[in-house]
Amino acid sequence: MVADRQQVQLGAVQETLFIPLTARARETRKKRPILRDPKAVHMVDSIDFDLARYGRDTGGLITILRTATLDVWVRDFLATHPGGTVVEIGTGLNTRFERVDNGTVRWIDLDLPGTIELRRQYFADTERRQMVAASVLDETWLETVEQQPGPYFFVAEGVLVYLPPDDVMRALARIAGRFPGALIALDSYSRRKLDQNHRVAARHSIAPWQWACDDPRSLERLGLGVVEMATTTRPPKLLRAQIPPGYRYLLPLADTIGRSIRNTLFRADRPAAR
Ligand SMILES: C[S@@+](CC[C@H](N)C(=O)[O-])C[C@H]1O[C@@H](n2cnc3c(N)ncnc32)[C@H](O)[C@@H]1O
């Protein structure tokens, strides 16, 4: 019953957290889901938000493949560095910790204050896991990260695209400069995809994207070397086996769309270009 659901007040960009949340809840309810997220099902059922606006199914599979790709990369990192620290930038109501926890990882969930306030109603800090209320554009949270053991893995899923391009560059260069050797995983979208998004965002009155990136290799000038690049239609090998065969064989046929949506894993491994 909607009357029993929790009312929330969030800003327009913050409310976009309902898009991936709904996608994970929907996927979980499928017979053969690519990923399972029972907590997302619970949160979707208990929060009163505009499902028509944020719960559209279009893009659901793209979002799930993005999330699952980033899960694969984080698991891979933890297999080699079981006691390292993962920083989830713009975490929203993401449950990556629940999906990949190995019992020893340290974890920081970073998001804007209003989002963290909502998040605290469903998640609790523990000895290994803490929430930090700050903008990725601030510098203060970097000190909190430094207090945790390295090596470090920064994940920014579905967040940088909402920020002005100059801010994205500054934030990434700052992380790369302060955490040499760290891994950074993020999603990016071509200019064409951004234009498409503006039309959809205007139709549904949701926050539009701001940052487009036609080639993630262009970020190498910030001191980031590309370790692996996956398009949505050609996800990492480790993930392909989890995708139902019907989709697995059809996905490469949608390569034109796939190339405009990239998930990239970088390593902070070189001085930034001046
Ligand atoms: C589309 S949601 C993605 C949420 C989450 N990463 C996921 O995949 O479920 C975008 C998130 O970015 C957060 N966000 C937007 N601007 C931010 C900023 N400047 N600093 C930190 N987080 C930000 C929003 O509050 C929201 O939680």
PDB file of C-alpha atoms and ligand atoms in Angstrom:
ATOM      1  CA  MET A   1       0.000   0.000   0.000  1.00  0.00           C
ATOM      2  CA  VAL A   2       1.408   3.389  -1.017  1.00  0.00           C
ATOM      3  CA  ALA A   3       0.077   4.907   2.240  1.00  0.00           C
ATOM      4  CA  ASP A   4       2.489   2.675   4.202  1.00  0.00           C
ATOM      5  CA  ARG A   5       5.445   3.650   2.099  1.00  0.00           C
ATOM      6  CA  GLN A   6       8.098   6.040   3.240  1.00  0.00           C
ATOM      7  CA  GLN A   7       7.953   9.552   1.735  1.00  0.00           C
ATOM      8  CA  VAL A   8      11.312  10.985   0.668  1.00  0.00           C
ATOM      9  CA  GLN A   9      12.464  14.457  -0.300  1.00  0.00           C
ATOM     10  CA  LEU A  10      15.489  14.420  -2.581  1.00  0.00           C
ATOM     11  CA  GLY A  11      16.963  16.753  -5.189  1.00  0.00           C
ATOM     12  CA  ALA A  12      16.529  15.958  -8.896  1.00  0.00           C
ATOM     13  CA  VAL A  13      19.971  14.381  -9.373  1.00  0.00           C
ATOM     14  CA  GLN A  14      19.660  12.428  -6.139  1.00  0.00           C
ATOM     15  CA  GLU A  15      16.308  11.015  -7.202  1.00  0.00           C
ATOM     16  CA  THR A  16      18.018   9.333 -10.156  1.00  0.00           C
ATOM     17  CA  LEU A  17      19.124   6.659  -7.675  1.00  0.00           C
ATOM     18  CA  PHE A  18      15.665   5.153  -8.209  1.00  0.00           C
ATOM     19  CA  ILE A  19      16.561   4.282 -11.825  1.00  0.00           C
ATOM     20  CA  PRO A  20      19.233   1.646 -11.038  1.00  0.00           C
ATOM     21  CA  LEU A  21      17.421   0.631  -7.849  1.00  0.00           C
ATOM     22  CA  THR A  22      14.279  -0.228  -9.819  1.00  0.00           C
ATOM     23  CA  ALA A  23      16.323  -1.988 -12.501  1.00  0.00           C
ATOM     24  CA  ARG A  24      17.964  -4.238  -9.866  1.00  0.00           C
ATOM     25  CA  ALA A  25      14.638  -4.965  -8.187  1.00  0.00           C
ATOM     26  CA  ARG A  26      13.062  -5.879 -11.540  1.00  0.00           C
ATOM     27  CA  GLU A  27      16.016  -8.070 -12.492  1.00  0.00           C
ATOM     28  CA  THR A  28      15.851  -9.887  -9.157  1.00  0.00           C
ATOM     29  CA  ARG A  29      12.226 -10.808  -9.806  1.00  0.00           C
ATOM     30  CA  LYS A  30      13.148 -12.509 -13.099  1.00  0.00           C
ATOM     31  CA  LYS A  31      13.382 -16.273 -13.390  1.00  0.00           C
ATOM     32  CA  ARG A  32      17.057 -16.225 -14.410  1.00  0.00           C
ATOM     33  CA  PRO A  33      18.427 -12.889 -13.198  1.00  0.00           C
ATOM     34  CA  ILE A  34      21.888 -11.655 -14.155  1.00  0.00           C
ATOM     35  CA  LEU A  35      22.203 -10.387 -10.591  1.00  0.00           C
ATOM     36  CA  ARG A  36      20.154 -10.803  -7.425  1.00  0.00           C
ATOM     37  CA  ASP A  37      19.335  -7.900  -5.126  1.00  0.00           C
ATOM     38  CA  PRO A  38      16.577  -8.781  -2.622  1.00  0.00           C
ATOM     39  CA  LYS A  39      17.340  -5.634  -0.662  1.00  0.00           C
ATOM     40  CA  ALA A  40      16.507  -3.519  -3.745  1.00  0.00           C
ATOM     41  CA  VAL A  41      13.145  -5.304  -3.941  1.00  0.00           C
ATOM     42  CA  HIS A  42      12.514  -4.408  -0.308  1.00  0.00           C
ATOM     43  CA  MET A  43      13.540  -0.753  -0.788  1.00  0.00           C
ATOM     44  CA  VAL A  44      11.440  -0.319  -3.945  1.00  0.00           C
ATOM     45  CA  ASP A  45       8.457  -1.753  -2.081  1.00  0.00           C
ATOM     46  CA  SER A  46       8.922   0.463   0.951  1.00  0.00           C
ATOM     47  CA  ILE A  47       9.707   3.885  -0.581  1.00  0.00           C
ATOM     48  CA  ASP A  48       7.033   6.068  -2.152  1.00  0.00           C
ATOM     49  CA  PHE A  49       8.605   7.399  -5.342  1.00  0.00           C
ATOM     50  CA  ASP A  50       7.306   8.113  -8.815  1.00  0.00           C
ATOM     51  CA  LEU A  51       7.618   4.722 -10.454  1.00  0.00           C
ATOM     52  CA  ALA A  52       6.309   6.004 -13.796  1.00  0.00           C
ATOM     53  CA  ARG A  53       9.147   8.506 -13.894  1.00  0.00           C
ATOM     54  CA  TYR A  54      12.077   6.496 -12.572  1.00  0.00           C
ATOM     55  CA  GLY A  55      10.975   2.919 -13.066  1.00  0.00           C
ATOM     56  CA  ARG A  56      10.722   2.865 -16.848  1.00  0.00           C
ATOM     57  CA  ASP A  57      11.975  -0.410 -18.128  1.00  0.00           C
ATOM     58  CA  THR A  58      13.894   1.099 -21.044  1.00  0.00           C
ATOM     59  CA  GLY A  59      17.571   0.880 -20.295  1.00  0.00           C
ATOM     60  CA  GLY A  60      16.972  -1.688 -17.569  1.00  0.00           C
ATOM     61  CA  LEU A  61      19.186  -4.333 -19.172  1.00  0.00           C
ATOM     62  CA  ILE A  62      21.884  -1.750 -19.950  1.00  0.00           C
ATOM     63  CA  THR A  63      21.904  -0.691 -16.296  1.00  0.00           C
ATOM     64  CA  ILE A  64      22.059  -4.285 -15.078  1.00  0.00           C
ATOM     65  CA  LEU A  65      24.943  -5.149 -17.406  1.00  0.00           C
ATOM     66  CA  ARG A  66      26.768  -2.030 -16.202  1.00  0.00           C
ATOM     67  CA  THR A  67      26.262  -2.951 -12.542  1.00  0.00           C
ATOM     68  CA  ALA A  68      27.245  -6.582 -13.140  1.00  0.00           C
ATOM     69  CA  THR A  69      30.363  -5.511 -15.079  1.00  0.00           C
ATOM     70  CA  LEU A  70      31.486  -3.307 -12.195  1.00  0.00           C
ATOM     71  CA  ASP A  71      30.728  -6.143  -9.741  1.00  0.00           C
ATOM     72  CA  VAL A  72      33.027  -8.426 -11.766  1.00  0.00           C
ATOM     73  CA  TRP A  73      35.864  -5.899 -11.644  1.00  0.00           C
ATOM     74  CA  VAL A  74      35.464  -5.290  -7.898  1.00  0.00           C
ATOM     75  CA  ARG A  75      35.392  -9.063  -7.190  1.00  0.00           C
ATOM     76  CA  ASP A  76      38.501  -9.470  -9.308  1.00  0.00           C
ATOM     77  CA  PHE A  77      40.265  -6.733  -7.301  1.00  0.00           C
ATOM     78  CA  LEU A  78      39.239  -8.369  -4.009  1.00  0.00           C
ATOM     79  CA  ALA A  79      40.508 -11.764  -5.174  1.00  0.00           C
ATOM     80  CA  THR A  80      44.006 -10.253  -5.337  1.00  0.00           C
ATOM     81  CA  HIS A  81      43.627  -7.686  -2.530  1.00  0.00           C
ATOM     82  CA  PRO A  82      41.168  -9.166  -0.017  1.00  0.00           C
ATOM     83  CA  GLY A  83      41.901  -6.473   2.578  1.00  0.00           C
ATOM     84  CA  GLY A  84      41.854  -3.480   0.219  1.00  0.00           C
ATOM     85  CA  THR A  85      39.393  -0.591   0.308  1.00  0.00           C
ATOM     86  CA  VAL A  86      36.530  -0.005  -2.107  1.00  0.00           C
ATOM     87  CA  VAL A  87      35.032   3.478  -2.394  1.00  0.00           C
ATOM     88  CA  GLU A  88      31.585   3.639  -3.948  1.00  0.00           C
ATOM     89  CA  ILE A  89      31.212   7.205  -5.263  1.00  0.00           C
ATOM     90  CA  GLY A  90      27.588   8.365  -5.608  1.00  0.00           C
ATOM     91  CA  THR A  91      26.434   5.128  -4.016  1.00  0.00           C
ATOM     92  CA  GLY A  92      22.702   5.965  -3.879  1.00  0.00           C
ATOM     93  CA  LEU A  93      20.976   2.848  -2.542  1.00  0.00           C
ATOM     94  CA  ASN A  94      23.427   0.514  -4.227  1.00  0.00           C
ATOM     95  CA  THR A  95      24.095  -2.853  -2.614  1.00  0.00           C
ATOM     96  CA  ARG A  96      27.420  -3.747  -4.179  1.00  0.00           C
ATOM     97  CA  PHE A  97      28.920  -4.467  -0.757  1.00  0.00           C
ATOM     98  CA  GLU A  98      26.152  -7.037  -0.147  1.00  0.00           C
ATOM     99  CA  ARG A  99      26.921  -8.663  -3.515  1.00  0.00           C
ATOM    100  CA  VAL A 100      30.708  -8.824  -3.338  1.00  0.00           C
ATOM    101  CA  ASP A 101      31.684  -8.764   0.358  1.00  0.00           C
ATOM    102  CA  ASN A 102      34.527 -11.217   1.035  1.00  0.00           C
ATOM    103  CA  GLY A 103      34.553 -10.749   4.827  1.00  0.00           C
ATOM    104  CA  THR A 104      37.705  -8.582   4.911  1.00  0.00           C
ATOM    105  CA  VAL A 105      37.238  -5.672   2.484  1.00  0.00           C
ATOM    106  CA  ARG A 106      36.971  -2.100   3.860  1.00  0.00           C
ATOM    107  CA  TRP A 107      34.206  -0.130   2.218  1.00  0.00           C
ATOM    108  CA  ILE A 108      33.223   3.537   1.938  1.00  0.00           C
ATOM    109  CA  ASP A 109      29.849   4.586   0.523  1.00  0.00           C
ATOM    110  CA  LEU A 110      30.013   8.244  -0.520  1.00  0.00           C
ATOM    111  CA  ASP A 111      27.068  10.383  -1.555  1.00  0.00           C
ATOM    112  CA  LEU A 112      25.456  13.778  -1.019  1.00  0.00           C
ATOM    113  CA  PRO A 113      24.028  14.408   2.501  1.00  0.00           C
ATOM    114  CA  GLY A 114      20.335  13.963   1.566  1.00  0.00           C
ATOM    115  CA  THR A 115      21.025  10.640  -0.125  1.00  0.00           C
ATOM    116  CA  ILE A 116      23.112   9.374   2.802  1.00  0.00           C
ATOM    117  CA  GLU A 117      20.288  10.329   5.178  1.00  0.00           C
ATOM    118  CA  LEU A 118      17.935   8.094   3.187  1.00  0.00           C
ATOM    119  CA  ARG A 119      20.590   5.379   2.878  1.00  0.00           C
ATOM    120  CA  ARG A 120      21.059   5.286   6.660  1.00  0.00           C
ATOM    121  CA  GLN A 121      17.493   4.066   7.000  1.00  0.00           C
ATOM    122  CA  TYR A 122      18.411   0.855   5.188  1.00  0.00           C
ATOM    123  CA  PHE A 123      22.145   0.404   5.819  1.00  0.00           C
ATOM    124  CA  ALA A 124      24.306   0.657   8.944  1.00  0.00           C
ATOM    125  CA  ASP A 125      27.971   1.488   9.442  1.00  0.00           C
ATOM    126  CA  THR A 126      30.067  -1.425  10.685  1.00  0.00           C
ATOM    127  CA  GLU A 127      33.716  -1.910  11.583  1.00  0.00           C
ATOM    128  CA  ARG A 128      34.559  -2.467   7.900  1.00  0.00           C
ATOM    129  CA  ARG A 129      32.004  -0.274   6.226  1.00  0.00           C
ATOM    130  CA  GLN A 130      31.100   3.399   6.558  1.00  0.00           C
ATOM    131  CA  MET A 131      28.917   5.961   4.864  1.00  0.00           C
ATOM    132  CA  VAL A 132      30.322   9.422   4.132  1.00  0.00           C
ATOM    133  CA  ALA A 133      28.063  12.393   3.356  1.00  0.00           C
ATOM    134  CA  ALA A 134      29.974  14.639   0.934  1.00  0.00           C
ATOM    135  CA  SER A 135      30.140  15.616  -2.702  1.00  0.00           C
ATOM    136  CA  VAL A 136      32.707  13.844  -4.850  1.00  0.00           C
ATOM    137  CA  LEU A 137      33.728  17.398  -5.768  1.00  0.00           C
ATOM    138  CA  ASP A 138      34.845  18.127  -2.155  1.00  0.00           C
ATOM    139  CA  GLU A 139      38.292  17.179  -0.952  1.00  0.00           C
ATOM    140  CA  THR A 140      37.539  16.272   2.670  1.00  0.00           C
ATOM    141  CA  TRP A 141      36.373  12.708   1.997  1.00  0.00           C
ATOM    142  CA  LEU A 142      39.744  11.832   0.464  1.00  0.00           C
ATOM    143  CA  GLU A 143      41.252  11.986   3.973  1.00  0.00           C
ATOM    144  CA  THR A 144      38.687   9.467   5.218  1.00  0.00           C
ATOM    145  CA  VAL A 145      39.755   7.146   2.406  1.00  0.00           C
ATOM    146  CA  GLU A 146      43.430   7.573   3.265  1.00  0.00           C
ATOM    147  CA  GLN A 147      42.721   6.344   6.795  1.00  0.00           C
ATOM    148  CA  GLN A 148      41.705   2.978   5.335  1.00  0.00           C
ATOM    149  CA  PRO A 149      44.224   0.388   4.115  1.00  0.00           C
ATOM    150  CA  GLY A 150      45.200   0.286   0.433  1.00  0.00           C
ATOM    151  CA  PRO A 151      45.174  -0.687  -2.288  1.00  0.00           C
ATOM    152  CA  TYR A 152      42.116   1.285  -3.348  1.00  0.00           C
ATOM    153  CA  PHE A 153      39.340   0.720  -5.838  1.00  0.00           C
ATOM    154  CA  PHE A 154      37.042   3.676  -6.667  1.00  0.00           C
ATOM    155  CA  VAL A 155      33.747   2.896  -8.386  1.00  0.00           C
ATOM    156  CA  ALA A 156      31.636   5.692  -9.857  1.00  0.00           C
ATOM    157  CA  GLU A 157      28.507   4.141 -11.322  1.00  0.00           C
ATOM    158  CA  GLY A 158      25.902   6.347 -12.968  1.00  0.00           C
ATOM    159  CA  VAL A 159      27.132   9.461 -11.183  1.00  0.00           C
ATOM    160  CA  LEU A 160      29.823  11.371 -13.118  1.00  0.00           C
ATOM    161  CA  VAL A 161      27.496  11.733 -16.102  1.00  0.00           C
ATOM    162  CA  TYR A 162      25.315  14.094 -13.999  1.00  0.00           C
ATOM    163  CA  LEU A 163      28.227  16.482 -13.288  1.00  0.00           C
ATOM    164  CA  PRO A 164      29.609  19.352 -15.397  1.00  0.00           C
ATOM    165  CA  PRO A 165      32.555  18.118 -17.547  1.00  0.00           C
ATOM    166  CA  ASP A 166      35.146  20.361 -15.845  1.00  0.00           C
ATOM    167  CA  ASP A 167      34.090  19.033 -12.440  1.00  0.00           C
ATOM    168  CA  VAL A 168      34.412  15.449 -13.665  1.00  0.00           C
ATOM    169  CA  MET A 169      37.940  16.142 -14.902  1.00  0.00           C
ATOM    170  CA  ARG A 170      38.941  17.824 -11.642  1.00  0.00           C
ATOM    171  CA  ALA A 171      37.496  15.044  -9.458  1.00  0.00           C
ATOM    172  CA  LEU A 172      39.177  12.258 -11.458  1.00  0.00           C
ATOM    173  CA  ALA A 173      42.531  14.055 -11.626  1.00  0.00           C
ATOM    174  CA  ARG A 174      42.407  14.609  -7.862  1.00  0.00           C
ATOM    175  CA  ILE A 175      41.764  10.926  -7.132  1.00  0.00           C
ATOM    176  CA  ALA A 176      44.436   9.823  -9.620  1.00  0.00           C
ATOM    177  CA  GLY A 177      46.998  12.236  -8.173  1.00  0.00           C
ATOM    178  CA  ARG A 178      46.300  11.352  -4.544  1.00  0.00           C
ATOM    179  CA  PHE A 179      46.035   7.548  -4.904  1.00  0.00           C
ATOM    180  CA  PRO A 180      48.736   6.367  -7.324  1.00  0.00           C
ATOM    181  CA  GLY A 181      48.160   2.745  -8.308  1.00  0.00           C
ATOM    182  CA  ALA A 182      44.437   2.881  -7.453  1.00  0.00           C
ATOM    183  CA  LEU A 183      41.847   1.371  -9.767  1.00  0.00           C
ATOM    184  CA  ILE A 184      38.937   3.528 -10.916  1.00  0.00           C
ATOM    185  CA  ALA A 185      35.879   2.111 -12.688  1.00  0.00           C
ATOM    186  CA  LEU A 186      33.269   4.326 -14.316  1.00  0.00           C
ATOM    187  CA  ASP A 187      30.621   4.423 -17.012  1.00  0.00           C
ATOM    188  CA  SER A 188      30.595   6.993 -19.810  1.00  0.00           C
ATOM    189  CA  TYR A 189      28.324   7.907 -22.712  1.00  0.00           C
ATOM    190  CA  SER A 190      28.910   9.367 -26.155  1.00  0.00           C
ATOM    191  CA  ARG A 191      27.751  12.842 -27.152  1.00  0.00           C
ATOM    192  CA  ARG A 192      25.039  11.235 -29.298  1.00  0.00           C
ATOM    193  CA  LYS A 193      23.758   9.234 -26.333  1.00  0.00           C
ATOM    194  CA  LEU A 194      23.781  12.406 -24.203  1.00  0.00           C
ATOM    195  CA  ASP A 195      21.584  14.178 -26.778  1.00  0.00           C
ATOM    196  CA  GLN A 196      19.182  11.226 -26.699  1.00  0.00           C
ATOM    197  CA  ASN A 197      19.165  11.370 -22.904  1.00  0.00           C
ATOM    198  CA  HIS A 198      18.202  15.046 -22.973  1.00  0.00           C
ATOM    199  CA  ARG A 199      15.082  14.218 -24.968  1.00  0.00           C
ATOM    200  CA  VAL A 200      14.072  11.396 -22.607  1.00  0.00           C
ATOM    201  CA  ALA A 201      14.943  13.412 -19.475  1.00  0.00           C
ATOM    202  CA  ALA A 202      12.821  16.359 -20.647  1.00  0.00           C
ATOM    203  CA  ARG A 203       9.893  14.038 -21.381  1.00  0.00           C
ATOM    204  CA  HIS A 204      10.003  12.499 -17.900  1.00  0.00           C
ATOM    205  CA  SER A 205      11.170  15.652 -16.045  1.00  0.00           C
ATOM    206  CA  ILE A 206      14.259  13.977 -14.658  1.00  0.00           C
ATOM    207  CA  ALA A 207      17.768  15.358 -14.205  1.00  0.00           C
ATOM    208  CA  PRO A 208      19.600  15.407 -17.552  1.00  0.00           C
ATOM    209  CA  TRP A 209      23.155  14.170 -18.073  1.00  0.00           C
ATOM    210  CA  GLN A 210      25.903  16.759 -18.414  1.00  0.00           C
ATOM    211  CA  TRP A 211      29.133  14.926 -19.213  1.00  0.00           C
ATOM    212  CA  ALA A 212      29.678  13.152 -22.515  1.00  0.00           C
ATOM    213  CA  CYS A 213      32.785  11.164 -23.408  1.00  0.00           C
ATOM    214  CA  ASP A 214      33.176   9.678 -26.886  1.00  0.00           C
ATOM    215  CA  ASP A 215      36.407   7.882 -26.049  1.00  0.00           C
ATOM    216  CA  PRO A 216      37.375   6.958 -22.457  1.00  0.00           C
ATOM    217  CA  ARG A 217      41.020   6.888 -23.576  1.00  0.00           C
ATOM    218  CA  SER A 218      40.789  10.683 -23.628  1.00  0.00           C
ATOM    219  CA  LEU A 219      40.887  10.499 -19.798  1.00  0.00           C
ATOM    220  CA  GLU A 220      44.446   9.184 -19.935  1.00  0.00           C
ATOM    221  CA  ARG A 221      45.667  12.791 -19.810  1.00  0.00           C
ATOM    222  CA  LEU A 222      44.381  12.920 -16.217  1.00  0.00           C
ATOM    223  CA  GLY A 223      46.881  10.253 -15.175  1.00  0.00           C
ATOM    224  CA  LEU A 224      44.587   7.284 -15.782  1.00  0.00           C
ATOM    225  CA  GLY A 225      45.690   4.310 -17.870  1.00  0.00           C
ATOM    226  CA  VAL A 226      42.975   2.122 -19.391  1.00  0.00           C
ATOM    227  CA  VAL A 227      43.126  -1.404 -17.925  1.00  0.00           C
ATOM    228  CA  GLU A 228      39.963  -2.758 -19.526  1.00  0.00           C
ATOM    229  CA  MET A 229      37.157  -1.297 -21.557  1.00  0.00           C
ATOM    230  CA  ALA A 230      33.822  -3.075 -21.928  1.00  0.00           C
ATOM    231  CA  THR A 231      30.884  -1.993 -24.001  1.00  0.00           C
ATOM    232  CA  THR A 232      27.435  -2.938 -22.798  1.00  0.00           C
ATOM    233  CA  THR A 233      27.049  -5.269 -25.746  1.00  0.00           C
ATOM    234  CA  ARG A 234      30.427  -6.911 -25.141  1.00  0.00           C
ATOM    235  CA  PRO A 235      30.747  -7.267 -21.360  1.00  0.00           C
ATOM    236  CA  PRO A 236      33.828  -8.811 -19.678  1.00  0.00           C
ATOM    237  CA  LYS A 237      34.355 -12.543 -20.294  1.00  0.00           C
ATOM    238  CA  LEU A 238      33.668 -13.440 -16.647  1.00  0.00           C
ATOM    239  CA  LEU A 239      30.202 -11.909 -16.916  1.00  0.00           C
ATOM    240  CA  ARG A 240      29.216 -13.400 -20.274  1.00  0.00           C
ATOM    241  CA  ALA A 241      28.516 -16.821 -18.745  1.00  0.00           C
ATOM    242  CA  GLN A 242      25.938 -15.278 -16.370  1.00  0.00           C
ATOM    243  CA  ILE A 243      23.914 -13.741 -19.216  1.00  0.00           C
ATOM    244  CA  PRO A 244      21.012 -15.903 -20.457  1.00  0.00           C
ATOM    245  CA  PRO A 245      22.017 -17.432 -23.841  1.00  0.00           C
ATOM    246  CA  GLY A 246      19.236 -15.572 -25.746  1.00  0.00           C
ATOM    247  CA  TYR A 247      20.697 -12.194 -24.750  1.00  0.00           C
ATOM    248  CA  ARG A 248      24.308 -13.353 -24.969  1.00  0.00           C
ATOM    249  CA  TYR A 249      24.054 -14.073 -28.691  1.00  0.00           C
ATOM    250  CA  LEU A 250      21.822 -11.109 -29.513  1.00  0.00           C
ATOM    251  CA  LEU A 251      23.833  -8.450 -27.657  1.00  0.00           C
ATOM    252  CA  PRO A 252      26.707  -8.092 -30.172  1.00  0.00           C
ATOM    253  CA  LEU A 253      24.078  -7.352 -32.848  1.00  0.00           C
ATOM    254  CA  ALA A 254      23.321  -4.121 -30.961  1.00  0.00           C
ATOM    255  CA  ASP A 255      26.949  -2.970 -31.147  1.00  0.00           C
ATOM    256  CA  THR A 256      26.104   0.492 -32.488  1.00  0.00           C
ATOM    257  CA  ILE A 257      24.288   1.216 -29.226  1.00  0.00           C
ATOM    258  CA  GLY A 258      26.921  -0.643 -27.223  1.00  0.00           C
ATOM    259  CA  ARG A 259      29.780   1.485 -28.475  1.00  0.00           C
ATOM    260  CA  SER A 260      28.121   4.642 -27.190  1.00  0.00           C
ATOM    261  CA  ILE A 261      27.938   3.260 -23.630  1.00  0.00           C
ATOM    262  CA  ARG A 262      31.216   2.208 -22.084  1.00  0.00           C
ATOM    263  CA  ASN A 263      32.306   0.830 -18.765  1.00  0.00           C
ATOM    264  CA  THR A 264      36.004   1.403 -18.262  1.00  0.00           C
ATOM    265  CA  LEU A 265      38.496   0.258 -15.668  1.00  0.00           C
ATOM    266  CA  PHE A 266      41.462   2.601 -15.220  1.00  0.00           C
ATOM    267  CA  ARG A 267      44.597   2.555 -13.115  1.00  0.00           C
ATOM    268  CA  ALA A 268      46.084   5.770 -11.742  1.00  0.00           C
ATOM    269  CA  ASP A 269      49.493   5.065 -13.215  1.00  0.00           C
ATOM    270  CA  ARG A 270      50.998   8.121 -14.816  1.00  0.00           C
ATOM    271  CA  PRO A 271      51.533  11.788 -14.145  1.00  0.00           C
ATOM    272  CA  ALA A 272      48.666  13.974 -15.384  1.00  0.00           C
ATOM    273  CA  ALA A 273      49.388  15.906 -18.605  1.00  0.00           C
ATOM    274  CA  ARG A 274      49.971  19.640 -18.009  1.00  0.00           C
TER     275      ARG A 274
HETATM  276  C1  LIG B   1      21.896   7.344 -10.953  1.00  0.00           C
HETATM  277  S1  LIG B   1      22.254   7.434  -9.240  1.00  0.00           S
HETATM  278  C2  LIG B   1      23.398   6.083  -9.112  1.00  0.00           C
HETATM  279  C3  LIG B   1      23.382   5.450  -7.746  1.00  0.00           C
HETATM  280  C4  LIG B   1      24.267   4.224  -7.585  1.00  0.00           C
HETATM  281  N1  LIG B   1      25.612   4.476  -8.017  1.00  0.00           N
HETATM  282  C5  LIG B   1      23.686   3.038  -8.306  1.00  0.00           C
HETATM  283  O1  LIG B   1      24.219   2.657  -9.350  1.00  0.00           O
HETATM  284  O2  LIG B   1      22.700   2.480  -7.813  1.00  0.00           O
HETATM  285  C6  LIG B   1      23.305   8.874  -9.075  1.00  0.00           C
HETATM  286  C7  LIG B   1      23.822   9.079  -7.663  1.00  0.00           C
HETATM  287  O3  LIG B   1      24.843  10.061  -7.680  1.00  0.00           O
HETATM  288  C8  LIG B   1      24.722  10.847  -6.514  1.00  0.00           C
HETATM  289  N2  LIG B   1      25.407  12.122  -6.732  1.00  0.00           N
HETATM  290  C9  LIG B   1      25.061  13.118  -7.582  1.00  0.00           C
HETATM  291  N3  LIG B   1      25.933  14.127  -7.514  1.00  0.00           N
HETATM  292  C10 LIG B   1      26.869  13.764  -6.600  1.00  0.00           C
HETATM  293  C11 LIG B   1      28.032  14.392  -6.090  1.00  0.00           C
HETATM  294  N4  LIG B   1      28.412  15.612  -6.496  1.00  0.00           N
HETATM  295  N5  LIG B   1      28.762  13.725  -5.159  1.00  0.00           N
HETATM  296  C12 LIG B   1      28.386  12.494  -4.739  1.00  0.00           C
HETATM  297  N6  LIG B   1      27.300  11.847  -5.203  1.00  0.00           N
HETATM  298  C13 LIG B   1      26.537  12.474  -6.115  1.00  0.00           C
HETATM  299  C14 LIG B   1      23.220  10.971  -6.320  1.00  0.00           C
HETATM  300  O4  LIG B   1      22.879  11.382  -5.015  1.00  0.00           O
HETATM  301  C15 LIG B   1      22.771   9.556  -6.656  1.00  0.00           C
HETATM  302  O5  LIG B   1      22.786   8.734  -5.530  1.00  0.00           O
END
